[in-house]
């Protein structure tokens, strides 16, 4: 059967009574169908309502292609037999949040079209953030500011949000932002002199209830831009933590709020310059260490460090070879247990033949070339065991 959807004409009544029309499952979860319901099923980019039904918790609401609406319950045996009268209650906090986001999306989509000639390709109203996809190659904060000012002006003017019912013929008298995707009875949501859309979602009675609209970011997607936005209580919550972060960040550096970004950029430049200098000093120190370990005349090097970064272990082996070592075997127990073996290209022997034995003892994975092999070990003990084995095997394979 097709349930009567009470939210179409009244999205504010949270309690209702209905009759259980059918008992079944939806995607292997217990569910019931009602003859009438205020619960909004997930559709049109809007999340489903939550609430209670006869003492059972409604954890999802889904509409099927045949217009049947299933209320998915958390109880395996909700004791709601077919034909029973039941009271339902919609979670108002979640419902009003969705109403704010959905009405805000209509307002914002119209603002994007009016200010930037950017029609909405798609939209999604998420649990935490909502998105609108538009065919723009790029955008900046000044353009965002224009769009937000236009959208929030409509919010603050507290215009009515009107609903109309019509059909395929009657819809022609409405200047819709996008052609309807449904047949039969068509529901029109209108914000006078701003936006007219065919929509089956839940909306506020007036634009003022949206509170505010804020775009918080964007990303490129399939040649378009996907804008993230927040409305109402979500926007207030987001503004609160961002303000706290900005004000506290500036206060701790004894700066004005607006000077924080410039100071952070300077600090990042200084850090990068210091990192370059530190890397250069570390590289020279490693070269000196390797030359001392190789000596004159050159000798093979075997080294296992309790702590040495994986990439530094690899560079240690390579620089020992560059300093004249016939071969070098190095390892580290942390932060990433590893064993690296290398031999001078002029020496005989293929180090890859040692891989099976290395992998077995290291209990890890790795690979390499005839002259350089690297293996990641399961832990520090396995790395040291593999290193001891490799030291003897390389000497036997390559010679001294």
Tab-separated table of C-alpha atoms in Angstrom:
chain	number	residue	atom	x	y	z
A	1	UNK	CA	0.000	0.000	0.000
A	2	UNK	CA	0.980	3.678	-0.264
A	3	UNK	CA	1.214	5.369	3.131
A	4	UNK	CA	-0.261	8.816	3.724
A	5	UNK	CA	2.730	11.071	4.289
A	6	UNK	CA	1.696	13.573	6.933
A	7	UNK	CA	4.887	15.650	6.719
A	8	UNK	CA	4.008	16.809	3.204
A	9	UNK	CA	1.568	19.399	4.581
A	10	UNK	CA	2.713	19.557	8.216
A	11	UNK	CA	6.366	19.059	9.105
A	12	UNK	CA	5.869	20.332	12.662
A	13	UNK	CA	3.560	17.706	14.215
A	14	UNK	CA	5.842	15.173	15.825
A	15	UNK	CA	3.311	12.824	17.447
A	16	UNK	CA	0.718	10.897	15.469
A	17	UNK	CA	-1.366	7.750	15.623
A	18	UNK	CA	-1.483	5.190	12.840
A	19	UNK	CA	-2.389	1.600	12.021
A	20	UNK	CA	0.231	-1.040	11.234
A	21	UNK	CA	-0.481	-1.917	7.603
A	22	UNK	CA	2.213	-4.593	7.221
A	23	UNK	CA	4.977	-6.295	9.208
A	24	UNK	CA	8.118	-7.432	7.449
A	25	UNK	CA	11.798	-6.691	6.979
A	26	UNK	CA	13.880	-4.176	5.093
A	27	UNK	CA	17.372	-5.357	4.180
A	28	UNK	CA	17.076	-8.135	6.758
A	29	UNK	CA	16.055	-5.765	9.569
A	30	UNK	CA	12.613	-5.802	11.269
A	31	UNK	CA	10.337	-3.137	9.822
A	32	UNK	CA	6.699	-2.080	9.724
A	33	UNK	CA	4.596	-0.179	7.228
A	34	UNK	CA	1.962	2.272	8.470
A	35	UNK	CA	-1.229	3.528	6.859
A	36	UNK	CA	-0.099	7.088	7.698
A	37	UNK	CA	3.199	8.467	8.969
A	38	UNK	CA	5.040	11.664	9.907
A	39	UNK	CA	8.433	9.945	9.472
A	40	UNK	CA	10.398	11.210	6.482
A	41	UNK	CA	12.077	8.401	4.478
A	42	UNK	CA	15.561	8.951	3.065
A	43	UNK	CA	15.207	10.491	-0.397
A	44	UNK	CA	16.134	13.493	-2.497
A	45	UNK	CA	19.500	13.841	-0.780
A	46	UNK	CA	17.880	14.216	2.666
A	47	UNK	CA	18.537	11.796	5.528
A	48	UNK	CA	15.686	9.817	7.110
A	49	UNK	CA	13.972	10.757	10.357
A	50	UNK	CA	14.495	8.906	13.632
A	51	UNK	CA	12.209	8.471	16.632
A	52	UNK	CA	9.985	5.883	18.326
A	53	UNK	CA	7.036	3.747	17.301
A	54	UNK	CA	5.000	2.006	19.970
A	55	UNK	CA	7.983	1.910	22.331
A	56	UNK	CA	10.389	0.597	19.691
A	57	UNK	CA	13.161	2.821	18.360
A	58	UNK	CA	12.966	3.789	14.672
A	59	UNK	CA	16.537	3.581	13.350
A	60	UNK	CA	15.834	4.154	9.649
A	61	UNK	CA	12.979	4.954	7.274
A	62	UNK	CA	13.125	3.847	3.639
A	63	UNK	CA	10.722	4.221	0.719
A	64	UNK	CA	10.575	1.550	-1.984
A	65	UNK	CA	9.909	2.076	-5.673
A	66	UNK	CA	6.248	1.121	-5.207
A	67	UNK	CA	5.867	4.007	-2.707
A	68	UNK	CA	5.751	1.705	0.315
A	69	UNK	CA	7.472	3.236	3.357
A	70	UNK	CA	9.217	0.907	5.802
A	71	UNK	CA	10.005	1.996	9.363
A	72	UNK	CA	13.069	-0.014	10.427
A	73	UNK	CA	13.068	-0.870	14.145
A	74	UNK	CA	15.865	-1.736	16.570
A	75	UNK	CA	13.831	-4.416	18.393
A	76	UNK	CA	13.887	-7.948	16.883
A	77	UNK	CA	10.334	-8.495	18.174
A	78	UNK	CA	8.697	-5.057	18.420
A	79	UNK	CA	5.250	-6.558	19.251
A	80	UNK	CA	3.543	-4.481	16.572
A	81	UNK	CA	1.151	-6.901	14.832
A	82	UNK	CA	-0.578	-6.026	11.588
A	83	UNK	CA	-3.717	-3.987	12.229
A	84	UNK	CA	-2.537	-2.680	15.614
A	85	UNK	CA	-2.980	0.990	16.518
A	86	UNK	CA	0.349	2.579	17.377
A	87	UNK	CA	1.681	5.976	18.424
A	88	UNK	CA	4.717	7.380	16.678
A	89	UNK	CA	6.996	10.221	17.718
A	90	UNK	CA	9.568	11.838	15.448
A	91	UNK	CA	12.871	13.063	16.901
A	92	UNK	CA	12.243	16.823	16.704
A	93	UNK	CA	15.874	17.911	17.106
A	94	UNK	CA	16.921	15.841	14.101
A	95	UNK	CA	13.836	16.811	12.075
A	96	UNK	CA	14.275	20.565	12.644
A	97	UNK	CA	17.974	20.310	11.813
A	98	UNK	CA	17.073	18.649	8.506
A	99	UNK	CA	14.409	21.299	7.846
A	100	UNK	CA	16.998	24.033	8.361
A	101	UNK	CA	19.509	22.337	6.043
A	102	UNK	CA	16.979	21.591	3.296
A	103	UNK	CA	15.370	25.032	3.272
A	104	UNK	CA	18.836	26.560	3.420
A	105	UNK	CA	19.878	24.471	0.416
A	106	UNK	CA	17.009	25.905	-1.643
A	107	UNK	CA	17.988	29.438	-0.654
A	108	UNK	CA	21.693	28.845	-1.316
A	109	UNK	CA	21.130	27.149	-4.678
A	110	UNK	CA	19.110	30.146	-5.836
A	111	UNK	CA	21.813	32.534	-4.566
A	112	UNK	CA	24.520	30.630	-6.477
A	113	UNK	CA	22.453	30.834	-9.638
A	114	UNK	CA	21.667	34.532	-9.219
A	115	UNK	CA	25.135	35.693	-8.124
A	116	UNK	CA	27.450	33.350	-10.071
A	117	UNK	CA	25.162	31.914	-12.765
A	118	UNK	CA	25.956	28.492	-11.255
A	119	UNK	CA	23.073	26.031	-11.412
A	120	UNK	CA	22.951	23.234	-8.863
A	121	UNK	CA	23.962	19.920	-10.433
A	122	UNK	CA	23.303	17.877	-7.289
A	123	UNK	CA	22.959	18.308	-3.550
A	124	UNK	CA	23.289	16.110	-0.475
A	125	UNK	CA	22.198	16.851	3.079
A	126	UNK	CA	24.562	14.886	5.297
A	127	UNK	CA	24.586	14.005	8.983
A	128	UNK	CA	27.200	16.680	9.741
A	129	UNK	CA	27.711	18.747	6.588
A	130	UNK	CA	25.761	19.294	3.410
A	131	UNK	CA	26.997	19.833	-0.137
A	132	UNK	CA	25.966	21.498	-3.378
A	133	UNK	CA	27.722	20.667	-6.647
A	134	UNK	CA	27.881	23.445	-9.245
A	135	UNK	CA	29.545	23.714	-12.690
A	136	UNK	CA	32.252	26.197	-11.710
A	137	UNK	CA	35.955	25.809	-12.459
A	138	UNK	CA	37.008	27.850	-9.416
A	139	UNK	CA	35.780	30.109	-6.649
A	140	UNK	CA	37.332	32.361	-4.002
A	141	UNK	CA	36.272	33.715	-0.625
A	142	UNK	CA	35.126	37.054	-2.087
A	143	UNK	CA	32.687	35.249	-4.410
A	144	UNK	CA	31.595	33.084	-1.475
A	145	UNK	CA	30.932	36.251	0.519
A	146	UNK	CA	28.676	37.607	-2.247
A	147	UNK	CA	26.669	34.402	-2.352
A	148	UNK	CA	26.361	34.213	1.442
A	149	UNK	CA	25.191	37.810	1.716
A	150	UNK	CA	22.490	37.222	-0.882
A	151	UNK	CA	21.364	33.968	0.747
A	152	UNK	CA	21.317	35.295	4.303
A	153	UNK	CA	19.396	38.386	3.240
A	154	UNK	CA	16.548	36.047	2.265
A	155	UNK	CA	16.883	34.265	5.628
A	156	UNK	CA	16.740	37.523	7.608
A	157	UNK	CA	13.787	38.858	5.627
A	158	UNK	CA	11.854	35.926	7.105
A	159	UNK	CA	9.939	35.182	3.920
A	160	UNK	CA	7.233	32.507	3.953
A	161	UNK	CA	8.013	29.051	2.582
A	162	UNK	CA	4.920	28.096	0.615
A	163	UNK	CA	3.785	24.680	-0.630
A	164	UNK	CA	1.605	23.966	-3.642
A	165	UNK	CA	0.216	20.761	-5.135
A	166	UNK	CA	-0.176	20.482	-8.878
A	167	UNK	CA	0.191	18.082	-11.823
A	168	UNK	CA	2.186	17.868	-15.050
A	169	UNK	CA	-0.052	20.461	-16.692
A	170	UNK	CA	-0.294	22.810	-13.713
A	171	UNK	CA	3.453	22.783	-13.097
A	172	UNK	CA	3.917	24.791	-16.291
A	173	UNK	CA	2.755	27.957	-14.535
A	174	UNK	CA	5.670	27.769	-12.088
A	175	UNK	CA	9.138	29.109	-12.993
A	176	UNK	CA	10.946	26.068	-11.590
A	177	UNK	CA	14.702	26.158	-10.995
A	178	UNK	CA	14.868	22.547	-12.207
A	179	UNK	CA	12.390	20.282	-14.035
A	180	UNK	CA	10.510	17.860	-11.711
A	181	UNK	CA	11.631	14.225	-11.562
A	182	UNK	CA	8.272	12.775	-10.491
A	183	UNK	CA	4.967	11.955	-12.179
A	184	UNK	CA	1.400	12.409	-10.928
A	185	UNK	CA	0.896	14.855	-8.069
A	186	UNK	CA	3.802	17.280	-7.872
A	187	UNK	CA	4.687	19.196	-4.724
A	188	UNK	CA	6.111	22.682	-5.252
A	189	UNK	CA	8.088	24.513	-2.552
A	190	UNK	CA	8.211	28.258	-3.141
A	191	UNK	CA	10.088	31.110	-1.492
A	192	UNK	CA	8.345	34.127	-3.054
A	193	UNK	CA	10.459	36.140	-5.484
A	194	UNK	CA	13.465	33.912	-4.839
A	195	UNK	CA	13.138	30.162	-5.492
A	196	UNK	CA	10.557	27.722	-6.846
A	197	UNK	CA	11.418	24.013	-6.758
A	198	UNK	CA	9.642	20.691	-7.047
A	199	UNK	CA	10.536	18.971	-3.781
A	200	UNK	CA	9.147	16.331	-1.417
A	201	UNK	CA	11.374	17.152	1.558
A	202	UNK	CA	10.671	18.788	4.905
A	203	UNK	CA	11.061	22.551	5.176
A	204	UNK	CA	10.643	25.349	7.704
A	205	UNK	CA	7.525	27.506	7.557
A	206	UNK	CA	9.580	30.670	7.103
A	207	UNK	CA	13.112	31.398	5.941
A	208	UNK	CA	13.992	33.049	9.264
A	209	UNK	CA	13.947	29.644	10.964
A	210	UNK	CA	16.984	28.647	8.895
A	211	UNK	CA	18.965	31.009	11.145
A	212	UNK	CA	22.040	31.477	8.955
A	213	UNK	CA	23.820	29.901	5.994
A	214	UNK	CA	27.599	29.461	5.836
A	215	UNK	CA	29.811	27.947	3.150
A	216	UNK	CA	32.761	26.318	4.935
A	217	UNK	CA	34.812	24.877	2.064
A	218	UNK	CA	34.910	23.466	-1.430
A	219	UNK	CA	36.713	20.934	-3.599
A	220	UNK	CA	37.027	20.125	-7.296
A	221	UNK	CA	34.967	17.156	-8.449
A	222	UNK	CA	34.417	15.846	-11.992
A	223	UNK	CA	35.167	19.266	-13.467
A	224	UNK	CA	32.729	20.924	-11.050
A	225	UNK	CA	32.985	22.408	-7.576
A	226	UNK	CA	31.390	20.764	-4.560
A	227	UNK	CA	30.634	23.348	-1.875
A	228	UNK	CA	30.198	22.369	1.772
A	229	UNK	CA	27.668	24.421	3.727
A	230	UNK	CA	26.012	24.562	7.146
A	231	UNK	CA	22.720	26.073	8.269
A	232	UNK	CA	21.154	27.015	11.581
A	233	UNK	CA	22.452	25.273	14.682
A	234	UNK	CA	25.158	23.504	12.666
A	235	UNK	CA	26.522	26.854	11.474
A	236	UNK	CA	26.500	28.218	15.035
A	237	UNK	CA	28.359	25.179	16.395
A	238	UNK	CA	30.932	25.384	13.614
A	239	UNK	CA	31.380	29.122	14.135
A	240	UNK	CA	31.928	28.573	17.875
A	241	UNK	CA	34.873	26.183	17.581
A	242	UNK	CA	36.447	28.097	14.681
A	243	UNK	CA	36.241	31.353	16.656
A	244	UNK	CA	37.734	29.689	19.715
A	245	UNK	CA	40.604	28.255	17.644
A	246	UNK	CA	41.307	31.595	15.967
A	247	UNK	CA	41.069	33.732	19.095
A	248	UNK	CA	43.082	31.326	21.260
A	249	UNK	CA	45.704	30.849	18.540
A	250	UNK	CA	46.166	34.608	18.222
A	251	UNK	CA	46.097	35.192	21.997
A	252	UNK	CA	48.826	32.624	22.658
A	253	UNK	CA	51.034	34.411	20.149
A	254	UNK	CA	50.035	37.881	21.410
A	255	UNK	CA	48.644	38.784	17.977
A	256	UNK	CA	45.509	40.341	16.626
A	257	UNK	CA	43.111	37.780	15.149
A	258	UNK	CA	43.604	39.012	11.587
A	259	UNK	CA	47.402	38.770	11.892
A	260	UNK	CA	47.386	35.065	12.781
A	261	UNK	CA	47.492	33.665	9.234
A	262	UNK	CA	50.410	35.890	8.208
A	263	UNK	CA	52.292	34.865	11.339
A	264	UNK	CA	51.614	31.177	10.697
A	265	UNK	CA	52.877	31.528	7.127
A	266	UNK	CA	56.087	33.163	8.374
A	267	UNK	CA	56.502	30.427	10.962
A	268	UNK	CA	55.991	27.757	8.285
A	269	UNK	CA	58.635	29.388	6.069
A	270	UNK	CA	61.071	29.533	8.986
A	271	UNK	CA	60.353	25.901	9.867
A	272	UNK	CA	60.944	24.806	6.278
A	273	UNK	CA	64.232	26.679	6.157
A	274	UNK	CA	65.340	25.149	9.452
A	275	UNK	CA	64.291	21.719	8.210
A	276	UNK	CA	66.463	22.165	5.097
A	277	UNK	CA	69.442	23.178	7.237
A	278	UNK	CA	68.879	20.316	9.655
A	279	UNK	CA	68.565	17.809	6.818
A	280	UNK	CA	71.796	19.143	5.308
A	281	UNK	CA	73.643	18.844	8.636
A	282	UNK	CA	72.250	15.349	9.204
A	283	UNK	CA	73.365	14.304	5.727
A	284	UNK	CA	76.888	15.607	6.278
A	285	UNK	CA	77.034	13.928	9.694
A	286	UNK	CA	75.947	10.646	8.102
A	287	UNK	CA	78.658	10.984	5.432
A	288	UNK	CA	81.310	11.560	8.126
A	289	UNK	CA	80.027	8.576	10.125
A	290	UNK	CA	80.120	6.334	7.057
A	291	UNK	CA	83.639	7.401	6.049
A	292	UNK	CA	84.877	6.698	9.576
A	293	UNK	CA	83.170	3.298	9.649
A	294	UNK	CA	84.591	2.313	6.243
A	295	UNK	CA	88.124	3.584	7.057
A	296	UNK	CA	91.235	3.524	4.935
A	297	UNK	CA	91.906	0.999	3.558
A	298	UNK	CA	88.118	0.440	3.062
A	299	UNK	CA	86.443	-2.372	4.956
A	300	UNK	CA	82.957	-3.861	5.083
A	301	UNK	CA	80.452	-2.342	7.529
A	302	UNK	CA	77.845	-4.074	9.701
A	303	UNK	CA	75.670	-1.870	11.905
A	304	UNK	CA	72.454	-2.424	13.875
A	305	UNK	CA	70.921	0.590	15.635
A	306	UNK	CA	68.236	0.414	18.275
A	307	UNK	CA	66.711	3.542	16.749
A	308	UNK	CA	67.288	4.864	13.254
A	309	UNK	CA	64.670	5.900	10.639
A	310	UNK	CA	64.161	3.405	7.827
A	311	UNK	CA	65.226	5.818	5.097
A	312	UNK	CA	68.369	6.747	7.052
A	313	UNK	CA	69.315	3.059	7.328
A	314	UNK	CA	69.084	2.838	3.536
A	315	UNK	CA	71.179	5.990	3.056
A	316	UNK	CA	73.723	4.683	5.568
A	317	UNK	CA	74.286	1.567	3.456
A	318	UNK	CA	74.512	3.530	0.203
A	319	UNK	CA	76.986	6.061	1.615
A	320	UNK	CA	79.157	3.291	3.049
A	321	UNK	CA	79.346	1.794	-0.437
A	322	UNK	CA	80.146	5.231	-1.894
A	323	UNK	CA	82.969	5.537	0.664
A	324	UNK	CA	84.499	2.320	-0.695
A	325	UNK	CA	83.040	-0.455	1.482
A	326	UNK	CA	82.879	-3.802	-0.396
A	327	UNK	CA	79.511	-4.437	1.287
A	328	UNK	CA	77.378	-3.083	4.096
A	329	UNK	CA	74.624	-4.616	6.213
A	330	UNK	CA	72.576	-2.259	8.394
A	331	UNK	CA	69.399	-2.534	10.401
A	332	UNK	CA	67.261	-0.774	12.969
A	333	UNK	CA	64.813	-1.926	15.636
A	334	UNK	CA	62.637	1.200	15.564
A	335	UNK	CA	60.690	3.206	14.609
A	336	UNK	CA	60.298	0.879	11.619
A	337	UNK	CA	62.178	-2.425	12.020
A	338	UNK	CA	64.265	-2.887	8.852
A	339	UNK	CA	67.318	-4.586	7.347
A	340	UNK	CA	69.206	-3.217	4.330
A	341	UNK	CA	72.122	-4.974	2.591
A	342	UNK	CA	74.231	-3.626	-0.237
A	343	UNK	CA	77.360	-4.527	-2.140
A	344	UNK	CA	79.698	-2.680	-4.488
A	345	UNK	CA	78.696	-3.260	-8.083
A	346	UNK	CA	82.190	-4.465	-8.927
A	347	UNK	CA	81.809	-7.357	-6.454
A	348	UNK	CA	80.430	-10.734	-7.503
A	349	UNK	CA	77.219	-12.231	-6.095
A	350	UNK	CA	73.507	-11.465	-6.430
A	351	UNK	CA	72.045	-10.200	-3.160
A	352	UNK	CA	68.517	-11.117	-4.306
A	353	UNK	CA	69.424	-14.750	-3.709
A	354	UNK	CA	69.409	-13.912	0.014
A	355	UNK	CA	65.834	-12.604	-0.040
A	356	UNK	CA	64.059	-15.889	0.908
A	357	UNK	CA	66.232	-16.334	3.998
A	358	UNK	CA	65.909	-12.673	4.945
A	359	UNK	CA	62.117	-12.676	4.594
A	360	UNK	CA	61.805	-15.856	6.622
A	361	UNK	CA	63.794	-14.455	9.542
A	362	UNK	CA	62.391	-10.939	9.336
A	363	UNK	CA	58.803	-12.220	9.039
A	364	UNK	CA	58.136	-9.278	6.786
A	365	UNK	CA	58.322	-8.255	3.165
A	366	UNK	CA	60.770	-6.558	0.866
A	367	UNK	CA	62.729	-6.680	-2.363
A	368	UNK	CA	65.487	-4.973	-4.267
A	369	UNK	CA	68.181	-5.443	-6.892
A	370	UNK	CA	71.309	-7.621	-7.168
A	371	UNK	CA	73.277	-4.854	-5.402
A	372	UNK	CA	70.777	-3.540	-2.828
A	373	UNK	CA	68.046	-5.329	-0.865
A	374	UNK	CA	65.688	-3.935	1.781
A	375	UNK	CA	63.348	-5.895	4.048
A	376	UNK	CA	60.793	-4.573	6.554
A	377	UNK	CA	60.694	-6.767	9.680
A	378	UNK	CA	57.802	-7.743	11.924
A	379	UNK	CA	59.473	-6.315	15.038
A	380	UNK	CA	62.849	-5.320	16.503
A	381	UNK	CA	63.795	-8.885	17.471
A	382	UNK	CA	63.039	-10.195	13.982
A	383	UNK	CA	65.016	-7.329	12.450
A	384	UNK	CA	68.082	-8.112	14.556
A	385	UNK	CA	67.838	-11.853	13.825
A	386	UNK	CA	67.632	-11.163	10.089
A	387	UNK	CA	70.514	-8.674	10.297
A	388	UNK	CA	72.811	-11.200	12.070
A	389	UNK	CA	71.999	-13.854	9.486
A	390	UNK	CA	72.508	-11.424	6.585
A	391	UNK	CA	75.889	-10.255	7.907
A	392	UNK	CA	77.313	-13.768	7.717
A	393	UNK	CA	75.632	-14.615	4.416
A	394	UNK	CA	76.785	-11.443	2.628
A	395	UNK	CA	80.362	-11.985	3.721
A	396	UNK	CA	80.228	-15.546	2.404
A	397	UNK	CA	78.578	-14.435	-0.856
A	398	UNK	CA	80.549	-11.275	-1.662
A	399	UNK	CA	83.780	-11.793	0.251
A	400	UNK	CA	85.810	-9.300	2.243
